[in-house]
Amino acid sequence: MNNNALHTVEAQIREQAAAYCESNNVPGFVAGVYHAGEQIIVAHGTANVATGAPMLDNTGFLFGSVTKVLTTTLVLQQVERALLDLDMPVVKYLPEFALIAPGAADKILVRHLISHTNGIDADLSFPDAKGRDALKTYVEGLASRCGTLFEPGEQLSYSNGGMIVAGRLLEVVTGMPFPDLLERDIYAPVGMRDSSTSAEQAILRSTAVGHFNDHETMAAKPTGMFTLPDTWGPAGGTPIGTIADLLAFGRTHLAGGVSPAGARVLSTASTALMQQVSYDMASPNVPPIGLGWVLYPFGDTTVLAMSGASPGGVSILCVVPEHDLVFTAFGNTSGAIMLQDQILQRLLSEHIGVQIPALITELEQDVDITPYVGTYRSDQLRIDVSIVDGQLEERMTYEPADESQERIFTEFAGGVTSAPPQRYVPIRPGLFSPAGYPLEAFDGYLRLLLVSYHDVRDGQARFRNGGGRLTRRA
């Protein structure tokens, strides 16, 4: 892609963002593309409807779970410095790490934390603690409140808990609070000059806030909660930065661990290790996972990706090593994920010539759906699955552990904690699509909307996977 081609991309993204935001009540959007030595950033709309502040090229936003790739990079730095070993049990470094079942935590290796194969059942656990002991408080609370979904290494389930434990592990082996370590060992060498680790720092510069659509007027209203508690820092609760900063971080992973500023952030071997498949569930809705990165196959091309939800906002970071491309974006309502998916697919197909095959080409007939009926549970979440009119119907119920959890989760979700029942049509045994969606909707990032069931024994599935997260048959 030459310089002119990237200017064409810039104009297209500007037009696409304006049209999408207008028709979908997204107040503001900002995106960036780096390709083969050239870089563009496009900003559109409003960063905060309460103040009318515009979304600018250098407006900051919450990284959300994109932070997980930064946290994983920090872990591998400590492996290189021989302070951590990926194949050692976590308890070797963190003796206080325990879960409800005695001995369950002892089997979890450092590797399991950053490959989402640890089985810690803590995905909606939001302990409210602030300051330098926040992660210590989080880990101490696991023993009394969180169990396991599966044996370590046995399955894959997107794990906020694993990343937070990894953050605490980093604090113990380096002797530094996680936010300070992130600033010293990622922000500084990568050249992420406008990134911060707290709302107190972010308020000093242009920063976007998330929004939720009012259910009566459908107008976007600013979130009542800017960040998640400090306990969620390493999983994506608090780090904030700009498009230029995330492009620099993505380029560091394109360049074998060397930042655009020329600093060695990670070894070539560690950078490559993060991009290798560490677990593959062999199901179209759950892309293979590396360390930190999710490895999205688009035909023969792999896109290293991570998206990040924050209260009323969504970010994405995609790195395409085979084509020297980085794409990153933020929109300040959750619906912006669709726009991010559209831009990514357009970049792949139109600008670098990647053939994107159909993920699902046809629906099998006469699939027996009875093995999937039942109740599935994970941390504070219950999913009741029944058969209605020959389709699966799922009812999701949030079951808060206490008032504090309920308050935080409700604010994070914009006040809506229950969804209407969702019908699913079988694609083939164990794989379902939400009713009413065209099959091509799942060719890109939104393949995460498909639902799969796994490990059928005695005519019953043991696990349900939605959005990369497992729930277990109760």
GROMACS .gro file of C-alpha atoms in nm:
model
  474
    1MET     CA    1   0.000   0.000   0.000
    2ASN     CA    2   0.161   0.325  -0.104
    3ASN     CA    3   0.114   0.662   0.061
    4ASN     CA    4  -0.172   0.756  -0.175
    5ALA     CA    5  -0.350   0.431  -0.099
    6LEU     CA    6  -0.333   0.505   0.273
    7HIS     CA    7  -0.485   0.850   0.208
    8THR     CA    8  -0.769   0.671   0.027
    9VAL     CA    9  -0.812   0.450   0.335
   10GLU     CA   10  -0.822   0.762   0.553
   11ALA     CA   11  -1.102   0.913   0.345
   12GLN     CA   12  -1.296   0.585   0.344
   13ILE     CA   13  -1.271   0.542   0.723
   14ARG     CA   14  -1.379   0.904   0.773
   15GLU     CA   15  -1.686   0.851   0.553
   16GLN     CA   16  -1.765   0.507   0.701
   17ALA     CA   17  -1.734   0.632   1.061
   18ALA     CA   18  -1.954   0.937   0.998
   19ALA     CA   19  -2.230   0.727   0.839
   20TYR     CA   20  -2.219   0.451   1.102
   21CYS     CA   21  -2.205   0.686   1.402
   22GLU     CA   22  -2.496   0.889   1.265
   23SER     CA   23  -2.723   0.589   1.212
   24ASN     CA   24  -2.626   0.398   1.529
   25ASN     CA   25  -2.612   0.673   1.795
   26VAL     CA   26  -2.235   0.647   1.845
   27PRO     CA   27  -2.121   0.994   1.964
   28GLY     CA   28  -1.753   0.956   1.878
   29PHE     CA   29  -1.501   0.729   1.707
   30VAL     CA   30  -1.126   0.737   1.654
   31ALA     CA   31  -0.916   0.494   1.450
   32GLY     CA   32  -0.562   0.449   1.325
   33VAL     CA   33  -0.387   0.241   1.060
   34TYR     CA   34  -0.014   0.178   1.022
   35HIS     CA   35   0.101   0.007   0.705
   36ALA     CA   36   0.449  -0.038   0.561
   37GLY     CA   37   0.599   0.274   0.714
   38GLU     CA   38   0.298   0.505   0.677
   39GLN     CA   39   0.039   0.592   0.940
   40ILE     CA   40  -0.301   0.766   0.952
   41ILE     CA   41  -0.538   0.861   1.236
   42VAL     CA   42  -0.903   0.956   1.187
   43ALA     CA   43  -1.123   1.112   1.457
   44HIS     CA   44  -1.496   1.174   1.433
   45GLY     CA   45  -1.767   1.322   1.652
   46THR     CA   46  -1.781   1.387   2.024
   47ALA     CA   47  -1.571   1.247   2.309
   48ASN     CA   48  -1.826   1.334   2.580
   49VAL     CA   49  -2.183   1.444   2.504
   50ALA     CA   50  -2.214   1.611   2.847
   51THR     CA   51  -1.935   1.858   2.773
   52GLY     CA   52  -1.946   1.857   2.393
   53ALA     CA   53  -1.570   1.797   2.384
   54PRO     CA   54  -1.471   1.682   2.035
   55MET     CA   55  -1.306   1.349   1.960
   56LEU     CA   56  -0.954   1.441   1.847
   57ASP     CA   57  -0.667   1.243   1.694
   58ASN     CA   58  -0.496   1.248   2.036
   59THR     CA   59  -0.803   1.197   2.260
   60GLY     CA   60  -0.735   0.931   2.522
   61PHE     CA   61  -0.966   0.637   2.595
   62LEU     CA   62  -0.976   0.328   2.813
   63PHE     CA   63  -0.784   0.040   2.657
   64GLY     CA   64  -1.012  -0.216   2.823
   65SER     CA   65  -0.897  -0.572   2.758
   66VAL     CA   66  -0.641  -0.463   2.498
   67THR     CA   67  -0.441  -0.416   2.822
   68LYS     CA   68  -0.416  -0.797   2.846
   69VAL     CA   69  -0.158  -0.796   2.564
   70LEU     CA   70   0.043  -0.532   2.756
   71THR     CA   71   0.022  -0.740   3.075
   72THR     CA   72   0.136  -1.051   2.885
   73THR     CA   73   0.429  -0.855   2.739
   74LEU     CA   74   0.530  -0.758   3.095
   75VAL     CA   75   0.513  -1.125   3.205
   76LEU     CA   76   0.741  -1.233   2.920
   77GLN     CA   77   0.987  -0.955   3.005
   78GLN     CA   78   1.017  -1.108   3.353
   79VAL     CA   79   1.061  -1.455   3.200
   80GLU     CA   80   1.352  -1.314   2.999
   81ARG     CA   81   1.498  -1.167   3.319
   82ALA     CA   82   1.466  -1.513   3.484
   83LEU     CA   83   1.230  -1.376   3.751
   84LEU     CA   84   0.946  -1.596   3.620
   85ASP     CA   85   0.922  -1.935   3.452
   86LEU     CA   86   0.614  -2.002   3.237
   87ASP     CA   87   0.607  -2.368   3.340
   88MET     CA   88   0.627  -2.311   3.715
   89PRO     CA   89   0.319  -2.322   3.938
   90VAL     CA   90   0.195  -1.973   4.025
   91VAL     CA   91   0.203  -2.063   4.398
   92LYS     CA   92   0.584  -2.091   4.379
   93TYR     CA   93   0.591  -1.711   4.347
   94LEU     CA   94   0.258  -1.633   4.509
   95PRO     CA   95   0.208  -1.877   4.800
   96GLU     CA   96  -0.113  -1.701   4.911
   97PHE     CA   97  -0.286  -1.778   4.577
   98ALA     CA   98  -0.575  -2.014   4.650
   99LEU     CA   99  -0.925  -2.091   4.523
  100ILE     CA  100  -1.232  -2.233   4.701
  101ALA     CA  101  -1.140  -2.598   4.637
  102PRO     CA  102  -0.829  -2.689   4.840
  103GLY     CA  103  -0.528  -2.751   4.612
  104ALA     CA  104  -0.702  -2.628   4.294
  105ALA     CA  105  -0.474  -2.326   4.257
  106ASP     CA  106  -0.159  -2.538   4.302
  107LYS     CA  107  -0.196  -2.690   3.952
  108ILE     CA  108  -0.215  -2.355   3.771
  109LEU     CA  109   0.109  -2.265   3.591
  110VAL     CA  110   0.221  -1.912   3.499
  111ARG     CA  111   0.156  -2.003   3.134
  112HIS     CA  112  -0.209  -2.084   3.209
  113LEU     CA  113  -0.270  -1.731   3.340
  114ILE     CA  114  -0.182  -1.558   3.011
  115SER     CA  115  -0.322  -1.824   2.772
  116HIS     CA  116  -0.674  -1.820   2.922
  117THR     CA  117  -0.645  -2.192   3.010
  118ASN     CA  118  -0.634  -2.151   3.391
  119GLY     CA  119  -0.999  -2.231   3.467
  120ILE     CA  120  -1.030  -1.963   3.739
  121ASP     CA  121  -1.404  -1.893   3.770
  122ALA     CA  122  -1.387  -1.520   3.845
  123ASP     CA  123  -1.500  -1.348   3.530
  124LEU     CA  124  -1.754  -1.114   3.689
  125SER     CA  125  -1.579  -1.072   4.022
  126PHE     CA  126  -1.516  -0.700   4.082
  127PRO     CA  127  -1.371  -0.650   4.432
  128ASP     CA  128  -1.376  -0.279   4.506
  129ALA     CA  129  -1.029  -0.181   4.628
  130LYS     CA  130  -0.808   0.117   4.547
  131GLY     CA  131  -0.441   0.197   4.550
  132ARG     CA  132  -0.122  -0.004   4.566
  133ASP     CA  133  -0.272  -0.301   4.752
  134ALA     CA  134  -0.565  -0.347   4.511
  135LEU     CA  135  -0.424  -0.656   4.336
  136LYS     CA  136  -0.314  -0.808   4.666
  137THR     CA  137  -0.671  -0.765   4.791
  138TYR     CA  138  -0.806  -0.927   4.473
  139VAL     CA  139  -0.586  -1.237   4.505
  140GLU     CA  140  -0.653  -1.273   4.878
  141GLY     CA  141  -1.028  -1.274   4.812
  142LEU     CA  142  -1.016  -1.555   4.553
  143ALA     CA  143  -0.983  -1.826   4.818
  144SER     CA  144  -1.321  -1.745   4.968
  145ARG     CA  145  -1.517  -1.649   4.659
  146CYS     CA  146  -1.397  -1.822   4.340
  147GLY     CA  147  -1.382  -2.179   4.221
  148THR     CA  148  -1.271  -2.342   3.897
  149LEU     CA  149  -1.450  -2.413   3.571
  150PHE     CA  150  -1.210  -2.688   3.455
  151GLU     CA  151  -0.868  -2.840   3.519
  152PRO     CA  152  -0.581  -2.610   3.409
  153GLY     CA  153  -0.493  -2.667   3.044
  154GLU     CA  154  -0.806  -2.876   2.979
  155GLN     CA  155  -1.018  -2.605   2.813
  156LEU     CA  156  -1.004  -2.243   2.701
  157SER     CA  157  -1.210  -1.969   2.865
  158TYR     CA  158  -1.139  -1.598   2.837
  159SER     CA  159  -1.003  -1.509   3.179
  160ASN     CA  160  -1.002  -1.171   3.348
  161GLY     CA  161  -0.905  -1.343   3.673
  162GLY     CA  162  -0.597  -1.503   3.519
  163MET     CA  163  -0.466  -1.168   3.397
  164ILE     CA  164  -0.527  -1.002   3.733
  165VAL     CA  165  -0.338  -1.281   3.913
  166ALA     CA  166  -0.059  -1.232   3.654
  167GLY     CA  167  -0.055  -0.862   3.745
  168ARG     CA  168  -0.012  -0.947   4.113
  169LEU     CA  169   0.260  -1.197   4.023
  170LEU     CA  170   0.446  -0.917   3.844
  171GLU     CA  171   0.421  -0.696   4.153
  172VAL     CA  172   0.567  -0.969   4.375
  173VAL     CA  173   0.863  -1.062   4.152
  174THR     CA  174   0.955  -0.701   4.058
  175GLY     CA  175   0.871  -0.528   4.386
  176MET     CA  176   0.682  -0.259   4.191
  177PRO     CA  177   0.311  -0.171   4.183
  178PHE     CA  178   0.155  -0.281   3.853
  179PRO     CA  179   0.078   0.074   3.726
  180ASP     CA  180   0.441   0.183   3.786
  181LEU     CA  181   0.573  -0.128   3.609
  182LEU     CA  182   0.343  -0.066   3.312
  183GLU     CA  183   0.470   0.291   3.283
  184ARG     CA  184   0.837   0.198   3.319
  185ASP     CA  185   0.856  -0.118   3.107
  186ILE     CA  186   0.588  -0.066   2.840
  187TYR     CA  187   0.481   0.298   2.807
  188ALA     CA  188   0.833   0.447   2.824
  189PRO     CA  189   1.028   0.211   2.592
  190VAL     CA  190   0.740   0.178   2.341
  191GLY     CA  191   0.703   0.557   2.329
  192MET     CA  192   0.343   0.564   2.456
  193ARG     CA  193   0.378   0.926   2.563
  194ASP     CA  194   0.011   0.999   2.622
  195SER     CA  195  -0.079   0.683   2.816
  196SER     CA  196  -0.167   0.675   3.183
  197THR     CA  197  -0.289   0.433   3.447
  198SER     CA  198  -0.560   0.625   3.630
  199ALA     CA  199  -0.855   0.859   3.589
  200GLU     CA  200  -0.663   1.118   3.792
  201GLN     CA  201  -0.392   1.129   3.524
  202ALA     CA  202  -0.635   1.105   3.231
  203ILE     CA  203  -0.836   1.409   3.340
  204LEU     CA  204  -0.532   1.629   3.271
  205ARG     CA  205  -0.571   1.580   2.895
  206SER     CA  206  -0.839   1.519   2.630
  207THR     CA  207  -1.012   1.192   2.725
  208ALA     CA  208  -1.327   1.024   2.591
  209VAL     CA  209  -1.592   0.870   2.814
  210GLY     CA  210  -1.826   0.583   2.735
  211HIS     CA  211  -2.196   0.622   2.666
  212PHE     CA  212  -2.511   0.412   2.691
  213ASN     CA  213  -2.825   0.460   2.484
  214ASP     CA  214  -3.128   0.573   2.684
  215HIS     CA  215  -3.396   0.308   2.634
  216GLU     CA  216  -3.677   0.558   2.594
  217THR     CA  217  -3.521   0.837   2.391
  218MET     CA  218  -3.236   0.623   2.240
  219ALA     CA  219  -3.009   0.925   2.293
  220ALA     CA  220  -2.654   0.849   2.411
  221LYS     CA  221  -2.591   0.936   2.778
  222PRO     CA  222  -2.244   0.943   2.940
  223THR     CA  223  -2.154   0.652   3.167
  224GLY     CA  224  -2.186   0.707   3.542
  225MET     CA  225  -1.864   0.509   3.600
  226PHE     CA  226  -1.548   0.598   3.410
  227THR     CA  227  -1.321   0.307   3.506
  228LEU     CA  228  -1.358  -0.030   3.673
  229PRO     CA  229  -1.195  -0.069   4.018
  230ASP     CA  230  -0.815  -0.069   4.050
  231THR     CA  231  -0.836  -0.445   4.114
  232TRP     CA  232  -0.900  -0.486   3.740
  233GLY     CA  233  -0.595  -0.290   3.618
  234PRO     CA  234  -0.401  -0.578   3.454
  235ALA     CA  235  -0.717  -0.713   3.285
  236GLY     CA  236  -0.798  -0.369   3.143
  237GLY     CA  237  -0.984  -0.177   3.410
  238THR     CA  238  -0.771   0.136   3.431
  239PRO     CA  239  -0.502   0.188   3.158
  240ILE     CA  240  -0.581   0.480   2.924
  241GLY     CA  241  -0.406   0.607   2.612
  242THR     CA  242  -0.435   0.719   2.253
  243ILE     CA  243  -0.457   0.570   1.905
  244ALA     CA  244  -0.096   0.675   1.834
  245ASP     CA  245   0.015   0.496   2.152
  246LEU     CA  246  -0.161   0.171   2.058
  247LEU     CA  247  -0.021   0.192   1.704
  248ALA     CA  248   0.328   0.219   1.857
  249PHE     CA  249   0.260  -0.085   2.077
  250GLY     CA  250   0.124  -0.283   1.779
  251ARG     CA  251   0.426  -0.186   1.570
  252THR     CA  252   0.654  -0.312   1.848
  253HIS     CA  253   0.495  -0.657   1.807
  254LEU     CA  254   0.525  -0.630   1.427
  255ALA     CA  255   0.897  -0.555   1.461
  256GLY     CA  256   0.995  -0.853   1.676
  257GLY     CA  257   0.982  -0.658   2.001
  258VAL     CA  258   1.163  -0.339   1.895
  259SER     CA  259   0.962  -0.019   1.943
  260PRO     CA  260   0.930   0.255   1.676
  261ALA     CA  261   1.161   0.457   1.904
  262GLY     CA  262   1.426   0.187   1.862
  263ALA     CA  263   1.410   0.040   2.213
  264ARG     CA  264   1.418  -0.337   2.264
  265VAL     CA  265   1.095  -0.405   2.457
  266LEU     CA  266   1.080  -0.784   2.415
  267SER     CA  267   1.306  -1.043   2.256
  268THR     CA  268   1.226  -1.170   1.907
  269ALA     CA  269   1.170  -1.517   2.055
  270SER     CA  270   0.922  -1.393   2.319
  271THR     CA  271   0.736  -1.183   2.062
  272ALA     CA  272   0.706  -1.491   1.839
  273LEU     CA  273   0.597  -1.709   2.133
  274MET     CA  274   0.305  -1.475   2.203
  275GLN     CA  275   0.192  -1.527   1.840
  276GLN     CA  276   0.207  -1.908   1.843
  277VAL     CA  277  -0.105  -2.114   1.908
  278SER     CA  278  -0.108  -2.223   2.271
  279TYR     CA  279  -0.462  -2.363   2.266
  280ASP     CA  280  -0.718  -2.430   1.992
  281MET     CA  281  -1.075  -2.537   2.070
  282ALA     CA  282  -1.127  -2.619   1.700
  283SER     CA  283  -1.456  -2.430   1.696
  284PRO     CA  284  -1.523  -2.139   1.456
  285ASN     CA  285  -1.659  -1.912   1.730
  286VAL     CA  286  -1.347  -1.945   1.948
  287PRO     CA  287  -1.032  -1.846   1.757
  288PRO     CA  288  -0.706  -2.013   1.864
  289ILE     CA  289  -0.522  -1.830   2.140
  290GLY     CA  290  -0.156  -1.745   2.178
  291LEU     CA  291  -0.015  -1.576   2.485
  292GLY     CA  292  -0.213  -1.255   2.531
  293TRP     CA  293  -0.316  -1.243   2.164
  294VAL     CA  294  -0.626  -1.402   2.013
  295LEU     CA  295  -0.529  -1.544   1.671
  296TYR     CA  296  -0.812  -1.475   1.426
  297PRO     CA  297  -0.787  -1.676   1.104
  298PHE     CA  298  -0.908  -1.490   0.795
  299GLY     CA  299  -0.844  -1.761   0.539
  300ASP     CA  300  -0.467  -1.812   0.535
  301THR     CA  301  -0.398  -1.480   0.708
  302THR     CA  302  -0.377  -1.456   1.087
  303VAL     CA  303  -0.483  -1.135   1.261
  304LEU     CA  304  -0.346  -1.095   1.614
  305ALA     CA  305  -0.627  -0.920   1.795
  306MET     CA  306  -0.776  -0.811   2.124
  307SER     CA  307  -1.085  -0.602   2.183
  308GLY     CA  308  -1.160  -0.421   2.505
  309ALA     CA  309  -1.490  -0.327   2.663
  310SER     CA  310  -1.497  -0.040   2.912
  311PRO     CA  311  -1.805   0.121   3.071
  312GLY     CA  312  -1.990   0.236   2.758
  313GLY     CA  313  -1.694   0.206   2.520
  314VAL     CA  314  -1.507  -0.047   2.309
  315SER     CA  315  -1.149  -0.054   2.177
  316ILE     CA  316  -0.971  -0.290   1.939
  317LEU     CA  317  -0.609  -0.361   1.844
  318CYS     CA  318  -0.524  -0.577   1.543
  319VAL     CA  319  -0.176  -0.667   1.418
  320VAL     CA  320  -0.124  -0.847   1.086
  321PRO     CA  321   0.244  -0.955   1.077
  322GLU     CA  322   0.226  -1.104   0.725
  323HIS     CA  323   0.123  -0.766   0.582
  324ASP     CA  324   0.307  -0.519   0.812
  325LEU     CA  325  -0.027  -0.374   0.923
  326VAL     CA  326  -0.167  -0.244   1.253
  327PHE     CA  327  -0.528  -0.129   1.298
  328THR     CA  328  -0.664   0.015   1.621
  329ALA     CA  329  -0.984   0.199   1.711
  330PHE     CA  330  -1.213   0.318   1.991
  331GLY     CA  331  -1.582   0.403   1.987
  332ASN     CA  332  -1.769   0.549   2.282
  333THR     CA  333  -2.069   0.315   2.278
  334SER     CA  334  -2.048  -0.065   2.273
  335GLY     CA  335  -2.219  -0.076   1.931
  336ALA     CA  336  -1.899   0.061   1.774
  337ILE     CA  337  -1.760  -0.297   1.768
  338MET     CA  338  -1.963  -0.351   1.447
  339LEU     CA  339  -1.796  -0.052   1.281
  340GLN     CA  340  -1.453  -0.177   1.394
  341ASP     CA  341  -1.529  -0.517   1.240
  342GLN     CA  342  -1.641  -0.357   0.911
  343ILE     CA  343  -1.325  -0.143   0.888
  344LEU     CA  344  -1.100  -0.441   0.969
  345GLN     CA  345  -1.260  -0.657   0.698
  346ARG     CA  346  -1.238  -0.374   0.446
  347LEU     CA  347  -0.870  -0.318   0.524
  348LEU     CA  348  -0.800  -0.688   0.482
  349SER     CA  349  -0.997  -0.745   0.164
  350GLU     CA  350  -0.970  -0.417  -0.028
  351HIS     CA  351  -0.634  -0.278   0.081
  352ILE     CA  352  -0.407  -0.574   0.135
  353GLY     CA  353  -0.592  -0.822  -0.084
  354VAL     CA  354  -0.672  -1.089   0.174
  355GLN     CA  355  -0.940  -1.331   0.055
  356ILE     CA  356  -1.189  -1.360   0.343
  357PRO     CA  357  -1.368  -1.695   0.308
  358ALA     CA  358  -1.717  -1.756   0.445
  359LEU     CA  359  -1.682  -1.894   0.799
  360ILE     CA  360  -2.017  -2.077   0.785
  361THR     CA  361  -2.142  -2.186   0.443
  362GLU     CA  362  -2.452  -2.389   0.526
  363LEU     CA  363  -2.675  -2.517   0.805
  364GLU     CA  364  -2.698  -2.892   0.867
  365GLN     CA  365  -3.048  -3.031   0.879
  366ASP     CA  366  -3.193  -3.253   1.154
  367VAL     CA  367  -2.934  -3.173   1.420
  368ASP     CA  368  -3.021  -3.330   1.757
  369ILE     CA  369  -3.022  -3.035   1.997
  370THR     CA  370  -3.128  -3.221   2.312
  371PRO     CA  371  -2.768  -3.268   2.448
  372TYR     CA  372  -2.741  -2.891   2.502
  373VAL     CA  373  -3.056  -2.839   2.711
  374GLY     CA  374  -2.996  -2.760   3.078
  375THR     CA  375  -2.860  -2.498   3.314
  376TYR     CA  376  -2.501  -2.370   3.284
  377ARG     CA  377  -2.321  -2.157   3.538
  378SER     CA  378  -2.009  -1.953   3.589
  379ASP     CA  379  -1.917  -1.676   3.833
  380GLN     CA  380  -2.246  -1.493   3.910
  381LEU     CA  381  -2.395  -1.595   3.573
  382ARG     CA  382  -2.666  -1.851   3.502
  383ILE     CA  383  -2.779  -1.960   3.155
  384ASP     CA  384  -3.094  -2.170   3.118
  385VAL     CA  385  -3.113  -2.351   2.784
  386SER     CA  386  -3.440  -2.502   2.660
  387ILE     CA  387  -3.600  -2.603   2.328
  388VAL     CA  388  -3.871  -2.372   2.194
  389ASP     CA  389  -4.022  -2.421   1.845
  390GLY     CA  390  -3.735  -2.649   1.745
  391GLN     CA  391  -3.469  -2.391   1.834
  392LEU     CA  392  -3.252  -2.351   2.141
  393GLU     CA  393  -3.362  -2.068   2.367
  394GLU     CA  394  -3.118  -1.922   2.617
  395ARG     CA  395  -3.212  -1.713   2.918
  396MET     CA  396  -2.924  -1.538   3.089
  397THR     CA  397  -2.954  -1.433   3.454
  398TYR     CA  398  -2.705  -1.226   3.650
  399GLU     CA  399  -2.682  -1.352   4.009
  400PRO     CA  400  -2.478  -1.097   4.206
  401ALA     CA  401  -2.266  -1.225   4.494
  402ASP     CA  402  -2.327  -0.913   4.706
  403GLU     CA  403  -2.443  -0.550   4.686
  404SER     CA  404  -2.099  -0.416   4.595
  405GLN     CA  405  -2.066  -0.661   4.302
  406GLU     CA  406  -2.416  -0.574   4.185
  407ARG     CA  407  -2.347  -0.199   4.197
  408ILE     CA  408  -2.023  -0.222   3.999
  409PHE     CA  409  -2.153  -0.466   3.739
  410THR     CA  410  -2.476  -0.270   3.692
  411GLU     CA  411  -2.281   0.052   3.631
  412PHE     CA  412  -2.041  -0.129   3.397
  413ALA     CA  413  -2.341  -0.259   3.200
  414GLY     CA  414  -2.514   0.079   3.189
  415GLY     CA  415  -2.796  -0.029   3.419
  416VAL     CA  416  -2.909  -0.328   3.212
  417THR     CA  417  -2.824  -0.662   3.373
  418SER     CA  418  -3.082  -0.887   3.210
  419ALA     CA  419  -3.134  -0.962   2.842
  420PRO     CA  420  -3.444  -1.094   2.668
  421PRO     CA  421  -3.435  -1.467   2.583
  422GLN     CA  422  -3.224  -1.537   2.273
  423ARG     CA  423  -3.309  -1.806   2.015
  424TYR     CA  424  -3.036  -2.002   1.838
  425VAL     CA  425  -3.045  -2.213   1.521
  426PRO     CA  426  -2.814  -2.514   1.479
  427ILE     CA  427  -2.531  -2.486   1.227
  428ARG     CA  428  -2.408  -2.837   1.305
  429PRO     CA  429  -2.388  -3.047   1.623
  430GLY     CA  430  -2.251  -2.827   1.902
  431LEU     CA  431  -2.248  -2.501   1.704
  432PHE     CA  432  -2.531  -2.245   1.694
  433SER     CA  433  -2.600  -1.905   1.544
  434PRO     CA  434  -2.827  -1.639   1.695
  435ALA     CA  435  -3.158  -1.651   1.505
  436GLY     CA  436  -3.216  -1.379   1.248
  437TYR     CA  437  -2.852  -1.311   1.158
  438PRO     CA  438  -2.726  -1.367   0.802
  439LEU     CA  439  -2.441  -1.619   0.801
  440GLU     CA  440  -2.196  -1.366   0.650
  441ALA     CA  441  -2.228  -1.159   0.968
  442PHE     CA  442  -1.988  -1.407   1.132
  443ASP     CA  443  -1.704  -1.391   0.879
  444GLY     CA  444  -1.516  -1.128   1.079
  445TYR     CA  445  -1.474  -1.038   1.443
  446LEU     CA  446  -1.842  -1.104   1.515
  447ARG     CA  447  -1.788  -1.481   1.491
  448LEU     CA  448  -1.783  -1.437   1.871
  449LEU     CA  449  -2.164  -1.415   1.857
  450LEU     CA  450  -2.185  -1.784   1.766
  451VAL     CA  451  -2.236  -2.023   2.058
  452SER     CA  452  -2.078  -2.366   2.092
  453TYR     CA  453  -2.123  -2.660   2.329
  454HIS     CA  454  -1.839  -2.892   2.423
  455ASP     CA  455  -1.750  -3.224   2.584
  456VAL     CA  456  -2.071  -3.422   2.534
  457ARG     CA  457  -2.084  -3.713   2.777
  458ASP     CA  458  -2.379  -3.950   2.828
  459GLY     CA  459  -2.588  -3.737   2.592
  460GLN     CA  460  -2.519  -3.407   2.771
  461ALA     CA  461  -2.276  -3.125   2.692
  462ARG     CA  462  -2.059  -3.023   2.988
  463PHE     CA  463  -1.972  -2.671   2.866
  464ARG     CA  464  -2.127  -2.382   2.678
  465ASN     CA  465  -1.899  -2.128   2.508
  466GLY     CA  466  -2.027  -1.782   2.424
  467GLY     CA  467  -1.791  -1.497   2.338
  468GLY     CA  468  -1.494  -1.716   2.427
  469ARG     CA  469  -1.621  -1.765   2.783
  470LEU     CA  470  -1.722  -2.098   2.926
  471THR     CA  471  -2.011  -2.178   3.154
  472ARG     CA  472  -2.035  -2.529   3.302
  473ARG     CA  473  -2.340  -2.751   3.325
  474ALA     CA  474  -2.479  -2.710   3.675
   0.00000   0.00000   0.00000
